[in-house]
Coordinates of C-alpha atoms in Angstrom, one line a residue:
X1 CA 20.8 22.5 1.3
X2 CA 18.2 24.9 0.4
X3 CA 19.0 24.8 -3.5
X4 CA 18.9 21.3 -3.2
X5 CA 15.4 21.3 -1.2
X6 CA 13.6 23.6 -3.8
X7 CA 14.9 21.2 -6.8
X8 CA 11.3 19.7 -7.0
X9 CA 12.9 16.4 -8.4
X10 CA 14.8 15.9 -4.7
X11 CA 11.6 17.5 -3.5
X12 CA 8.8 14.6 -5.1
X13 CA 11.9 11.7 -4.6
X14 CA 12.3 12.3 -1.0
X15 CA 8.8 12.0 -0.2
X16 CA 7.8 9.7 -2.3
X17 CA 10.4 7.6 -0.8
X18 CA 8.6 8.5 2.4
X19 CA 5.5 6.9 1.3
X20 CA 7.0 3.4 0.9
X21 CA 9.0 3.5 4.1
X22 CA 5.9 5.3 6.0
X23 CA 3.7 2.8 4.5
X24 CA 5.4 -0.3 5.8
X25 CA 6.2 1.1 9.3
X26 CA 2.3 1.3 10.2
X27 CA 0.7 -1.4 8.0
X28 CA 4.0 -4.3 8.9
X29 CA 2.8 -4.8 12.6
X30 CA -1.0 -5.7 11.6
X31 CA 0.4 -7.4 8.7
X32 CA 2.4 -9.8 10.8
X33 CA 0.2 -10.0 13.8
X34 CA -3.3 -9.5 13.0
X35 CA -5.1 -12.4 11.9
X36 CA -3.1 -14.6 14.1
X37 CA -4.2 -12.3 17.4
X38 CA -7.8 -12.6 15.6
X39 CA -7.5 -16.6 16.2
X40 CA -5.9 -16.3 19.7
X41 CA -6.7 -13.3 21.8
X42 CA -10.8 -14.4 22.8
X43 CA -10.2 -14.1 26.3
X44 CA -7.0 -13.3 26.3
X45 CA -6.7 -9.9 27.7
X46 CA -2.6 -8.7 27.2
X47 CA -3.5 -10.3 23.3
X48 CA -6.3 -8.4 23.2
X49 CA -4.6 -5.2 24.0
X50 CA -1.8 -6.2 21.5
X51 CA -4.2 -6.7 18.7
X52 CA -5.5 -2.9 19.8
X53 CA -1.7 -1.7 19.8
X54 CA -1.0 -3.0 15.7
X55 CA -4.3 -1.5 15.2
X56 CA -4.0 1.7 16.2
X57 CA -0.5 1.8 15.1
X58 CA -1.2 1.6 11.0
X59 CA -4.2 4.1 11.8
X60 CA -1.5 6.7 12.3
X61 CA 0.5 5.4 9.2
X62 CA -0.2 9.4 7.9
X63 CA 1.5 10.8 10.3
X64 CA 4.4 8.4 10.0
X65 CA 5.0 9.5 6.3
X66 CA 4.7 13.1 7.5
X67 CA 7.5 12.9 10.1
X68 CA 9.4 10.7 7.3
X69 CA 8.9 13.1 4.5
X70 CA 10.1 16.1 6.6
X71 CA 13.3 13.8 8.1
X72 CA 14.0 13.5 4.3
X73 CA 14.0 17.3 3.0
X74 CA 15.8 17.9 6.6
X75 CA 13.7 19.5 8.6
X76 CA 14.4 19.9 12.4
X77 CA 12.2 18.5 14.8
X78 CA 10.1 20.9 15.2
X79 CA 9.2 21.1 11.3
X80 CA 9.0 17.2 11.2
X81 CA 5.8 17.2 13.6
X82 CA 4.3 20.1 11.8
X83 CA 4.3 18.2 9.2
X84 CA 3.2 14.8 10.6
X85 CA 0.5 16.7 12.3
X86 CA -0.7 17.9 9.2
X87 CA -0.9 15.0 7.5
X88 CA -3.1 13.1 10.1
X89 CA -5.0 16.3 10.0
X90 CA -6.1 16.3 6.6
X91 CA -5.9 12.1 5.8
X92 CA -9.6 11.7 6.5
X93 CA -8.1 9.2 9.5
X94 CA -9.8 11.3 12.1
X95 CA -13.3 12.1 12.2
X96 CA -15.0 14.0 14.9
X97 CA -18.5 12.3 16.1
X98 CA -20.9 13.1 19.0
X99 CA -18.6 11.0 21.0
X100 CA -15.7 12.7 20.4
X101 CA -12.7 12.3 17.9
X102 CA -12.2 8.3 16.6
X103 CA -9.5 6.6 14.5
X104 CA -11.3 5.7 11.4
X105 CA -9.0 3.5 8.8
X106 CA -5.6 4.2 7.5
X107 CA -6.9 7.6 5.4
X108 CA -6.7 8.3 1.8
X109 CA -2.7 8.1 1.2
X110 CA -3.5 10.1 -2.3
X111 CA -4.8 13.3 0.2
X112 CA -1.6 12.1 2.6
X113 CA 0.6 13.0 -0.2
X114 CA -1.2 16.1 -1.3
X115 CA -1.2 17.2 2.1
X116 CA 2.9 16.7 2.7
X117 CA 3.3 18.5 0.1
X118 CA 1.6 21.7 0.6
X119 CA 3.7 21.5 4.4
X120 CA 6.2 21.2 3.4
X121 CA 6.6 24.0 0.7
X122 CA 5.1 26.0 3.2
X123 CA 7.5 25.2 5.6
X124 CA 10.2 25.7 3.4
X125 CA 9.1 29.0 2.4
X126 CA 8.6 30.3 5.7
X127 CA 11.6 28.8 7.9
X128 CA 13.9 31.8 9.0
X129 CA 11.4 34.6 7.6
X130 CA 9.4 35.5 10.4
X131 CA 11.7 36.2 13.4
X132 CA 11.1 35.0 16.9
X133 CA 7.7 34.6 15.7
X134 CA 8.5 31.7 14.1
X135 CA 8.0 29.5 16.8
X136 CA 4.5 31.0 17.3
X137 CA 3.2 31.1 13.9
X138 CA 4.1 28.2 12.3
X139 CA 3.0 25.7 14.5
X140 CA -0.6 27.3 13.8
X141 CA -0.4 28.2 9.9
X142 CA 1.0 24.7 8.7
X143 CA -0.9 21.9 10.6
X144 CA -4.1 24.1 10.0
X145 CA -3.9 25.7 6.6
X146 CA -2.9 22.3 5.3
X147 CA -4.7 20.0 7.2
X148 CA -8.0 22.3 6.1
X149 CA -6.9 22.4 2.5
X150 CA -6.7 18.2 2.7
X151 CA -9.9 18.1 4.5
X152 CA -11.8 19.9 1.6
X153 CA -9.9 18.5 -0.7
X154 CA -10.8 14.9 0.5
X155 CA -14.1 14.5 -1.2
X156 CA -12.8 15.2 -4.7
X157 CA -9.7 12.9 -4.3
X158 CA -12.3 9.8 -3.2
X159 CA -14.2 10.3 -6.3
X160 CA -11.0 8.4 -8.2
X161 CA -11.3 5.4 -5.7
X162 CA -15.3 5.6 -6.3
X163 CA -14.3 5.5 -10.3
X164 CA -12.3 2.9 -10.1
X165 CA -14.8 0.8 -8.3
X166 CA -17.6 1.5 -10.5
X167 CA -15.0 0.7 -13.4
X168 CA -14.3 -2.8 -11.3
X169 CA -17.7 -3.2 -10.9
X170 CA -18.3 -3.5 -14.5
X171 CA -16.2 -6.3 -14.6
X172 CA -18.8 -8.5 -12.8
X173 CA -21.2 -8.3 -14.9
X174 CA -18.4 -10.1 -17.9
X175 CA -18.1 -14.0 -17.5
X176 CA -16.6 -15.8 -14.7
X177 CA -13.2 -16.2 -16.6
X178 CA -12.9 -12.6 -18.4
X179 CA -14.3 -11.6 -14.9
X180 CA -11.4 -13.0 -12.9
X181 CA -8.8 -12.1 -15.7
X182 CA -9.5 -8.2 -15.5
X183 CA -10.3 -8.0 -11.6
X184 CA -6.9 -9.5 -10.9
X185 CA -5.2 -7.4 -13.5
X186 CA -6.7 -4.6 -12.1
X187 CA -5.7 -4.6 -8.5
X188 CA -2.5 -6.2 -9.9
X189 CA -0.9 -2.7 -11.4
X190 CA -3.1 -0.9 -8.5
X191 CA -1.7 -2.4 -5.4
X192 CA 1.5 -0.4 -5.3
X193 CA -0.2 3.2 -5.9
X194 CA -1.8 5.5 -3.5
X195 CA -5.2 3.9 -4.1
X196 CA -6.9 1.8 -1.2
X197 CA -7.8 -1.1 -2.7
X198 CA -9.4 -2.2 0.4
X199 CA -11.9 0.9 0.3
X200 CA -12.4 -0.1 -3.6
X201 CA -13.4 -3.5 -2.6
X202 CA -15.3 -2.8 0.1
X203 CA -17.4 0.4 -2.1
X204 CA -18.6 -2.2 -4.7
X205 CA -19.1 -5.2 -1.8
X206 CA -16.9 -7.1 -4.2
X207 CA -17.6 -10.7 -3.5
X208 CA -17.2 -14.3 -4.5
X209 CA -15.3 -14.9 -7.7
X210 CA -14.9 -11.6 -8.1
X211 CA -13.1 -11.4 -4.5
X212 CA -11.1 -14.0 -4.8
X213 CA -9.9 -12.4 -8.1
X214 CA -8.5 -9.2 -6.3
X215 CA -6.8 -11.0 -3.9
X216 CA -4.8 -13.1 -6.1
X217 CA -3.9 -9.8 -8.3
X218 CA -2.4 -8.5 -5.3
X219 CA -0.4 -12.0 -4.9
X220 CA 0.0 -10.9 -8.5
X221 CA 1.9 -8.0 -7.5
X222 CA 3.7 -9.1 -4.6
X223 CA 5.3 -12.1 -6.7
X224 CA 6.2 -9.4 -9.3
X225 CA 8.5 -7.4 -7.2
X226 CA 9.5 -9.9 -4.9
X227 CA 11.8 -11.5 -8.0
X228 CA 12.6 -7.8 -8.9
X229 CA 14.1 -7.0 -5.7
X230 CA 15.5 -10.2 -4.7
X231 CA 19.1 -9.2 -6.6
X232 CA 19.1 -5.9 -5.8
X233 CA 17.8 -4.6 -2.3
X234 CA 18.4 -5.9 1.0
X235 CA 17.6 -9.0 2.7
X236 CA 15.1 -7.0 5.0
X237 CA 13.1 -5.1 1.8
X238 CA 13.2 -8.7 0.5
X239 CA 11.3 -10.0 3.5
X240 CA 9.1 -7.1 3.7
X241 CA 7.6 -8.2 0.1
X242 CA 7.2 -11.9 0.8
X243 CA 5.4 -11.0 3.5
X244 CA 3.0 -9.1 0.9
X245 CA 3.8 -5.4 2.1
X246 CA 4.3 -4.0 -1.9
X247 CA 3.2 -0.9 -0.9
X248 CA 6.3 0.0 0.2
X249 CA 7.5 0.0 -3.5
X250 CA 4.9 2.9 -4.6
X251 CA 7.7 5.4 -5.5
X252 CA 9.6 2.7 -7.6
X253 CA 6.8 1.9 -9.4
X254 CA 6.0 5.2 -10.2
X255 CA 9.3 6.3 -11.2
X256 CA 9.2 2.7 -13.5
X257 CA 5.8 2.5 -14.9
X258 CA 7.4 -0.4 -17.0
X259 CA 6.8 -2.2 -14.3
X260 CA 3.5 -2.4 -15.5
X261 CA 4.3 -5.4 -17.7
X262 CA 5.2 -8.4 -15.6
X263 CA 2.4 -7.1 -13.5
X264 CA -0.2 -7.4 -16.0
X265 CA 1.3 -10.6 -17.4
X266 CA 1.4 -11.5 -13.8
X267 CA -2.4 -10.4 -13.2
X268 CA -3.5 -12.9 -16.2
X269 CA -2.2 -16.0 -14.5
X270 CA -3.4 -15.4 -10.9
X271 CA -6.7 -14.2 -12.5
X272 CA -6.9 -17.8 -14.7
X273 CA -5.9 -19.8 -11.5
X274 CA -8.9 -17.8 -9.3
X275 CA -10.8 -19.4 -12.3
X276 CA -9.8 -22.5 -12.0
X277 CA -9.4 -23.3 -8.1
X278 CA -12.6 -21.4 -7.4
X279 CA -11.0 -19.1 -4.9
X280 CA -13.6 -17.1 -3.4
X281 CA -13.9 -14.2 -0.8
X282 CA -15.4 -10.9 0.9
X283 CA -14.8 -7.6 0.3
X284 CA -12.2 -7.1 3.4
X285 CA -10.4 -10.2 2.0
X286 CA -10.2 -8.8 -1.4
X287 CA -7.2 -6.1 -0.7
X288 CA -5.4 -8.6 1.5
X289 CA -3.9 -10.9 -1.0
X290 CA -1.6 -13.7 1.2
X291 CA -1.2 -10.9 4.0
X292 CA -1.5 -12.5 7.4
X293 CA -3.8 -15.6 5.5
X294 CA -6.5 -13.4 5.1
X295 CA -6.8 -14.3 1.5
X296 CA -6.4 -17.9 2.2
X297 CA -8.6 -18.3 5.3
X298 CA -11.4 -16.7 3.2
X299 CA -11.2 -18.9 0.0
X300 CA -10.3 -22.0 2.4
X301 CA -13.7 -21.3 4.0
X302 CA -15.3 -21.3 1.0
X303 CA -14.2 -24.4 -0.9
X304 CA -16.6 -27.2 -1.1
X305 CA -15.3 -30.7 -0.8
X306 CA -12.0 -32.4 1.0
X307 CA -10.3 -30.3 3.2
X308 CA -6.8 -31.4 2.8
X309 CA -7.6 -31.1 -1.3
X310 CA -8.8 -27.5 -1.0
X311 CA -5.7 -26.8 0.9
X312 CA -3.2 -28.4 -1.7
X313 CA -5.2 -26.3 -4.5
X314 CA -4.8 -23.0 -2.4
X315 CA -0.8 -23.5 -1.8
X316 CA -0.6 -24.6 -5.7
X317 CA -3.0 -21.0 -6.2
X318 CA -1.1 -18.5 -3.8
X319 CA 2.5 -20.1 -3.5
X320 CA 3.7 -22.6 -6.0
X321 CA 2.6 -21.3 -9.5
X322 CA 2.3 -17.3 -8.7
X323 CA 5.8 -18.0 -7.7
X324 CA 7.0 -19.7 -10.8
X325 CA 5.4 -17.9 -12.9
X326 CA 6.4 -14.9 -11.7
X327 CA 10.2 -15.8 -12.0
X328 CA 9.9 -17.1 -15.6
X329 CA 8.0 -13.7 -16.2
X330 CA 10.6 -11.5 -15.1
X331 CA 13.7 -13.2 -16.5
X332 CA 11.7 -13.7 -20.3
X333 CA 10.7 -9.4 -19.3
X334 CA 14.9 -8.8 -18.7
X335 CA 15.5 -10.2 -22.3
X336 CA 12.9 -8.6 -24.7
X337 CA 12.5 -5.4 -22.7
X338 CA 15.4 -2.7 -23.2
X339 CA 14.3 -0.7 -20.3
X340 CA 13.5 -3.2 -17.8
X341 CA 16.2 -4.6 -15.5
X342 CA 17.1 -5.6 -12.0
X343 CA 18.1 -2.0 -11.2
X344 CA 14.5 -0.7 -11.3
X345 CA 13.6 -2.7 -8.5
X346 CA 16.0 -0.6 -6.3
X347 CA 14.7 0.5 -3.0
X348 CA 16.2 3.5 -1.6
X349 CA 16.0 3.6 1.9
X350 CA 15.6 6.4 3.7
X351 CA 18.9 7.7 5.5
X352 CA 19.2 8.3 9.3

């Protein structure tokens, strides 16, 4: 095995692979539960405490990659929360304050990655060298010589979100139509990267149109590899996307950057129908997309005129046409596109 671990294409596959699983592991629970507890748990103490529970549970979505990523190289248990330690360590998730250490947000999974990495090849570089040391040492050297080397490395890595939102932000200043068109491209072939789209909507205060127009890119590309995947991954990986979790599918995309087509051509029609419908929102609602109806909720609440037409417009904006669309696109992509198939949709899942 240790040929095999320092082949760096096994090395980059495995935890990349890790990402996607890690990613749906912490976000899935607040996914499913969140905005429902948000209706429900006022005065509702066990809800309350459940809501607290998903919370906290994606906060510590670095760590979960970690562990993941070290499971995949096989590491032993000990190694696998060296690791996950140092990825929490150095994701920006934890911030010391005059109160003490806090939670703070999921982290920057770009750092997360960068972070893994460096533990890992120090891990596997130093396993069986030092003795009965070992046991003393690394414990120490990995969680803090990585975790340090994320923390200063955190600023510079932010400075690509903080790009990309200033890029974004120019787009506002285009007409409503071109506006929505190249906002909902945008977070369309962004969604399934390391980038926080969230913290890019939220950098800018991207609202309105403009809000609206982000969301449906993510619908965008959740539609886009929900039809790839339906033939060729499992029923539960298939679920996982129709719920709207395409973050799991970070290392497919980036092994497939062809991928890249039906996600633009995607982005072009959910970006006309924000247009059209007038779907609106705030910047926490802009990297939700359909996610737990936070994108809905938000436009809903913003539509003037008949409730039960607004809600007809919103099922024809996120369900019925991204849908169709979406299926048309990938079966006319299958035909005119050597390189693009079913097959690239594959998910590997990572083995007990």
């Amino acid at each position: 095995m240790t040929k095999q671990r320092m082949n760096l294409k096994y090395f980059f596959s495995n935890i990349l692979n890790a990402v996607g699983a890690g990613v749906v592991i912490a976000l899935l629970p607040n996914a499913l539960l969140g905005e429902f507890l948000k209706l429900f748990m006022h005065n509702h103490h066990t809800l309350e405490l459940i809501y607290q529970l998903v919370t906290i549970i994606q906060s510590f979505m670095a760590f979960i990659i970690g562990v993941l990523a070290a499971h995949q190289l096989k590491f032993n248990g000990a190694g696998a929360c060296m690791v996950g330690v140092s990825a929490m360590l150095g994701s920006g998730a934890l911030q010391v304050t005059s109160n003490g250490i806090v939670l703070k947000g999921i982290g920057d999974i770009i750092n997360v990655i960068l972070v893994i990495i460096i533990a890992c090849a120090l891990y596997i570089l130093l396993q069986g060298k030092l003795g009965s040391l070992e046991m003393i040492i690394l414990p120490v050297l990995i969680p803090v010589v990585s975790g340090l080397i994320g923390l200063l490395l955190l600023p510079y890595v932010q400075t690509i979100t903080k790009a990309l939102g200033h890029m974004i932000n120019s787009f506002t200043e285009l007409n409503p139509l071109l506006m929505s068109i190249l906002i909902s491209v945008a977070f369309s072939l962004l969604m399934v990267t390391p980038i926080s789209l969230v913290a890019i909507a939220t950098a800018i205060s991207l609202t309105g149109l403009g809000s609206g127009a982000a969301n449906m890119g993510i619908v965008a590309a959740c539609v886009t590899f929900f039809f790839g995947s339906l033939r060729v991954n499992s029923l539960g990986v298939n679920i996982v996307l129709l719920i709207g979790a395409a973050k799991m599918m970070i290392p497919v995309y980036l092994k497939h950057l062809i991928i890249a087509v039906p996600l633009t051509l995607n982005g072009i029609v959910s970006g006309i129908l924000t247009y059209v419908i007038g779907i609106k929102g705030t910047p926490l609602s802009a990297g939700f997309g359909y996610t737990g109806l936070v994108g809905p909720i938000n436009a809903f609440n913003r539509m003037p005129g008949d409730a039960v037409m607004n809600i007809v417009l919103l099922l024809f904006g996120y369900l019925i046409i991204p849908f169709v669309s979406a299926f048309i696109i990938h079966e006319i992509c299958k035909k005119i596109i050597p390189l693009y198939s079913d097959d690239i949709y594959r998910f590997e899942i990572p083995k007990q």
